[in-house]
XYZ file of N, CA, C and O in Angstrom:
336
model
N 88.215 91.034 92.509
C 88.740 90.119 91.486
C 90.134 90.722 91.129
O 90.190 91.852 90.986
N 91.013 89.837 91.000
C 92.299 90.105 90.545
C 92.276 90.335 89.068
O 92.055 89.566 88.231
N 92.786 91.576 88.535
C 92.889 91.892 87.051
C 94.066 91.052 86.463
O 94.107 91.083 85.277
N 94.995 90.497 87.231
C 96.109 89.750 86.586
C 95.891 88.350 86.397
O 96.071 87.995 85.372
N 95.247 87.742 87.436
C 95.098 86.309 87.256
C 93.548 85.900 87.185
O 93.341 84.630 87.112
N 92.830 86.928 87.519
C 91.273 86.572 87.643
C 91.030 85.918 88.841
O 89.938 85.223 88.876
N 91.792 85.869 89.955
C 91.522 85.154 91.140
C 90.427 85.913 91.762
O 90.294 87.203 91.577
N 89.592 85.283 92.604
C 88.314 85.786 93.131
C 88.735 86.253 94.525
O 87.691 86.949 94.982
N 89.707 86.148 95.159
C 89.821 86.321 96.385
C 90.958 87.366 96.790
O 92.069 87.029 96.341
N 90.683 88.530 97.370
C 91.735 89.486 97.878
C 91.558 89.695 99.479
O 90.519 89.707 99.922
N 92.825 89.716 99.932
C 92.896 89.846 101.335
C 93.802 90.989 101.872
O 94.516 91.565 101.189
N 93.270 91.463 103.089
C 94.172 92.636 103.582
C 95.548 92.197 103.944
O 95.638 91.132 104.256
N 96.450 92.945 103.523
C 97.881 92.730 103.794
C 98.726 93.798 104.074
O 98.263 94.968 103.845
N 100.040 93.504 104.309
C 100.988 94.520 104.497
C 102.116 94.104 103.685
O 102.473 93.052 103.375
N 102.664 95.173 103.042
C 103.728 94.747 101.947
C 104.751 95.736 102.109
O 104.768 96.887 102.946
N 105.916 95.644 101.328
C 107.104 96.595 101.134
C 106.920 97.066 99.696
O 106.886 96.361 98.711
N 106.920 98.430 99.446
C 106.770 98.875 98.147
C 108.138 99.466 97.818
O 108.807 100.194 98.642
N 108.792 99.014 96.655
C 109.861 99.413 96.085
C 109.667 100.256 94.849
O 109.120 99.911 93.975
N 110.493 101.447 94.836
C 110.496 102.185 93.637
C 111.992 102.497 93.095
O 112.616 102.883 93.957
N 112.204 102.469 91.803
C 113.574 102.688 91.399
C 113.367 103.973 90.660
O 112.751 104.077 89.481
N 114.216 104.989 90.912
C 114.077 106.214 90.233
C 115.713 106.495 89.826
O 116.570 106.794 90.731
N 115.799 106.187 88.472
C 117.330 106.378 88.086
C 118.141 105.206 88.741
O 117.877 103.989 88.552
N 119.289 105.808 89.312
C 120.157 104.935 89.920
C 119.760 104.748 91.355
O 120.637 104.107 92.118
N 118.619 105.114 91.838
C 118.205 105.187 93.320
C 117.242 104.250 93.436
O 116.347 103.995 92.599
N 117.183 103.709 94.709
C 115.877 102.591 94.990
C 115.263 103.254 96.398
O 116.030 103.654 97.233
N 114.003 103.448 96.414
C 113.269 103.905 97.606
C 112.358 102.776 98.119
O 111.733 102.143 97.198
N 112.716 102.387 99.239
C 111.923 101.210 99.895
C 110.913 101.663 100.988
O 111.244 102.371 102.038
N 109.620 101.567 100.843
C 108.739 101.799 101.774
C 108.134 100.606 102.426
O 107.436 99.935 101.774
N 108.274 100.619 103.883
C 107.910 99.439 104.642
C 106.529 99.641 105.098
O 106.121 100.733 105.208
N 105.620 98.358 105.524
C 104.509 98.405 106.180
C 103.454 99.204 105.450
O 102.636 99.906 105.944
N 103.511 98.975 104.074
C 102.258 99.640 103.332
C 101.097 98.675 103.327
O 101.247 97.531 102.889
N 99.864 99.278 103.552
C 98.828 98.434 103.603
C 98.260 98.167 102.093
O 98.440 99.025 101.210
N 97.700 97.059 101.742
C 97.373 96.733 100.469
C 96.282 95.537 100.573
O 96.022 94.881 101.592
N 95.731 95.495 99.492
C 94.887 94.252 99.198
C 95.715 93.298 98.252
O 96.454 93.720 97.317
N 95.960 91.938 98.661
C 96.608 91.025 97.909
C 95.916 89.875 97.524
O 95.036 89.266 98.161
N 96.137 89.401 96.273
C 95.384 88.273 95.667
C 96.066 87.046 96.352
O 97.098 86.854 96.434
N 95.126 86.200 96.828
C 95.368 84.987 97.425
C 95.967 83.978 96.524
O 96.701 83.278 96.766
N 95.760 84.009 95.215
C 96.009 83.087 94.226
C 97.549 83.419 93.626
O 98.302 82.695 93.657
N 97.785 84.787 93.287
C 98.970 85.137 92.695
C 99.765 86.056 93.304
O 101.039 86.402 92.898
N 99.346 86.684 94.454
C 100.071 87.784 95.269
C 100.066 89.296 94.530
O 100.843 90.013 95.239
N 99.394 89.216 93.479
C 99.395 90.877 92.937
C 98.739 91.651 94.026
O 97.920 91.321 94.918
N 99.285 92.864 94.133
C 99.109 93.913 95.237
C 98.187 94.975 94.711
O 98.497 95.407 93.518
N 97.283 95.395 95.375
C 96.283 96.597 95.057
C 96.268 97.594 96.243
O 96.278 97.172 97.430
N 96.527 98.895 95.986
C 96.391 99.882 96.770
C 95.477 100.856 96.791
O 94.892 101.245 95.685
N 94.866 101.413 97.944
C 93.780 102.284 97.847
C 94.348 103.666 97.365
O 95.625 103.967 97.381
N 93.406 104.462 96.990
C 93.709 105.943 96.564
C 94.596 106.602 97.539
O 95.721 107.265 97.348
N 94.185 106.419 98.898
C 94.832 107.111 99.926
C 96.254 106.614 100.232
O 97.240 107.424 100.408
N 96.493 105.408 100.001
C 97.639 104.848 100.146
C 98.599 105.235 99.025
O 99.924 105.664 99.267
N 98.256 105.101 97.838
C 98.963 105.704 96.763
C 99.408 107.072 96.917
O 100.509 107.499 96.380
N 98.420 107.984 97.225
C 98.820 109.237 97.533
C 99.924 109.482 98.622
O 100.845 110.422 98.279
N 99.993 108.852 99.655
C 101.091 108.799 100.641
C 102.366 108.356 99.853
O 103.535 108.817 100.136
N 102.350 107.283 99.111
C 103.362 106.647 98.386
C 104.032 107.863 97.366
O 105.186 108.013 97.481
N 103.273 108.361 96.561
C 103.553 109.428 95.653
C 104.190 110.634 96.360
O 105.144 111.235 96.072
N 103.742 111.067 97.514
C 104.234 112.132 98.185
C 105.667 111.802 98.858
O 106.400 112.671 98.647
N 105.719 110.553 99.322
C 107.150 110.280 99.661
C 108.035 110.276 98.713
O 109.327 110.772 98.621
N 107.680 109.649 97.528
C 108.534 109.724 96.287
C 108.972 110.960 95.783
O 110.050 111.197 95.489
N 107.868 111.802 95.796
C 108.150 113.151 95.209
C 109.118 113.915 96.059
O 109.947 114.573 95.642
N 108.977 113.942 97.413
C 109.859 114.519 98.230
C 111.181 114.093 98.024
O 112.217 114.714 98.133
N 111.390 112.718 97.842
C 112.782 112.193 97.717
C 113.317 112.537 96.409
O 114.549 112.921 96.363
N 112.506 112.610 95.453
C 112.948 113.095 94.142
C 113.553 114.370 94.036
O 114.535 114.635 93.462
N 113.068 115.205 94.921
C 113.510 116.643 95.039
C 114.941 116.714 95.589
O 115.652 117.613 95.520
N 115.238 115.691 96.540
C 116.438 115.674 97.368
C 117.435 114.667 96.904
O 118.451 114.618 97.482
N 117.277 114.026 95.686
C 118.058 112.953 95.334
C 119.478 113.381 95.339
O 120.531 112.667 95.620
N 119.769 114.754 94.889
C 121.010 115.110 94.441
C 121.818 115.456 95.789
O 123.184 115.612 95.745
N 121.271 115.704 96.641
C 121.735 116.320 98.097
C 122.033 115.391 99.176
O 122.919 115.264 99.974
N 121.025 114.560 99.397
C 120.731 113.659 100.644
C 121.041 112.121 100.409
O 121.492 111.553 101.231
N 120.831 111.770 99.075
C 120.850 110.361 98.979
C 121.910 110.065 97.931
O 122.405 110.493 96.902
N 122.925 108.877 98.540
C 124.127 108.559 97.916
C 123.691 107.495 96.751
O 122.932 106.733 96.970
N 124.383 107.505 95.693
C 124.158 106.484 94.716
C 123.959 104.881 95.309
O 124.875 104.577 96.181
N 123.042 104.392 94.712
C 122.631 102.944 95.122
C 122.562 102.774 96.670
O 122.736 101.607 97.248
N 122.299 103.862 97.427
C 121.953 103.697 98.687
C 120.501 103.612 99.110
O 119.747 104.629 98.786
N 119.858 102.589 99.499
C 118.421 102.660 99.670
C 117.986 103.578 100.880
O 118.702 103.615 101.898
N 116.907 104.137 100.676
C 116.123 104.790 101.715
C 114.942 103.958 102.192
O 114.329 103.525 101.396
N 114.889 103.895 103.452
C 113.771 102.998 103.954
C 112.637 104.047 104.834
O 113.072 104.656 105.695
N 111.402 103.611 104.456
C 110.330 104.545 105.124
C 109.297 103.410 105.753
O 109.165 102.357 105.294
N 108.727 103.610 106.824
C 107.734 103.016 107.373
C 106.463 103.659 107.314
O 106.267 104.867 108.047
N 105.532 103.287 106.578
C 104.190 104.101 106.344
C 103.292 104.172 107.655
O 102.798 105.067 107.939
N 103.592 103.040 108.563
C 102.873 103.215 109.750
C 103.208 104.335 110.698
O 102.619 104.805 111.448
N 104.629 104.187 110.909
C 105.186 105.053 111.776
C 105.777 106.396 111.152
O 106.414 107.323 111.981
N 105.844 106.552 109.909
C 106.272 107.689 109.085
C 107.800 107.929 109.522
O 108.096 109.159 109.829
N 108.502 106.926 109.823
C 109.955 106.919 110.128
C 110.711 106.765 108.883
O 110.395 106.066 107.989
N 111.765 107.514 108.783
C 112.818 107.262 107.793
C 114.085 106.619 108.362
O 114.516 106.905 109.330
N 114.411 105.508 107.693
C 115.550 104.627 108.406
C 116.606 105.004 107.180
O 116.568 104.730 106.193
N 117.702 105.527 107.908
C 118.827 105.922 106.987
C 119.871 104.761 106.844
O 120.521 104.228 107.264
């Protein structure tokens, strides 16, 4: 059940996860999730959230050296590819 709208049906889906850290945006593509059919709210398993947090933590450590201001980084969770 969706905790946002109380919808009763969640379905397997793939989404794009966006995190904004200060002046930077991290975009992670092909993230598996459960999506509410009624409102579109997304839910992630613990394993998926751990992968997302690992990607974000690694990027936070490197923000000052590799990522230019307002330049998005693209990741693909399926292929573990970084698109520059």
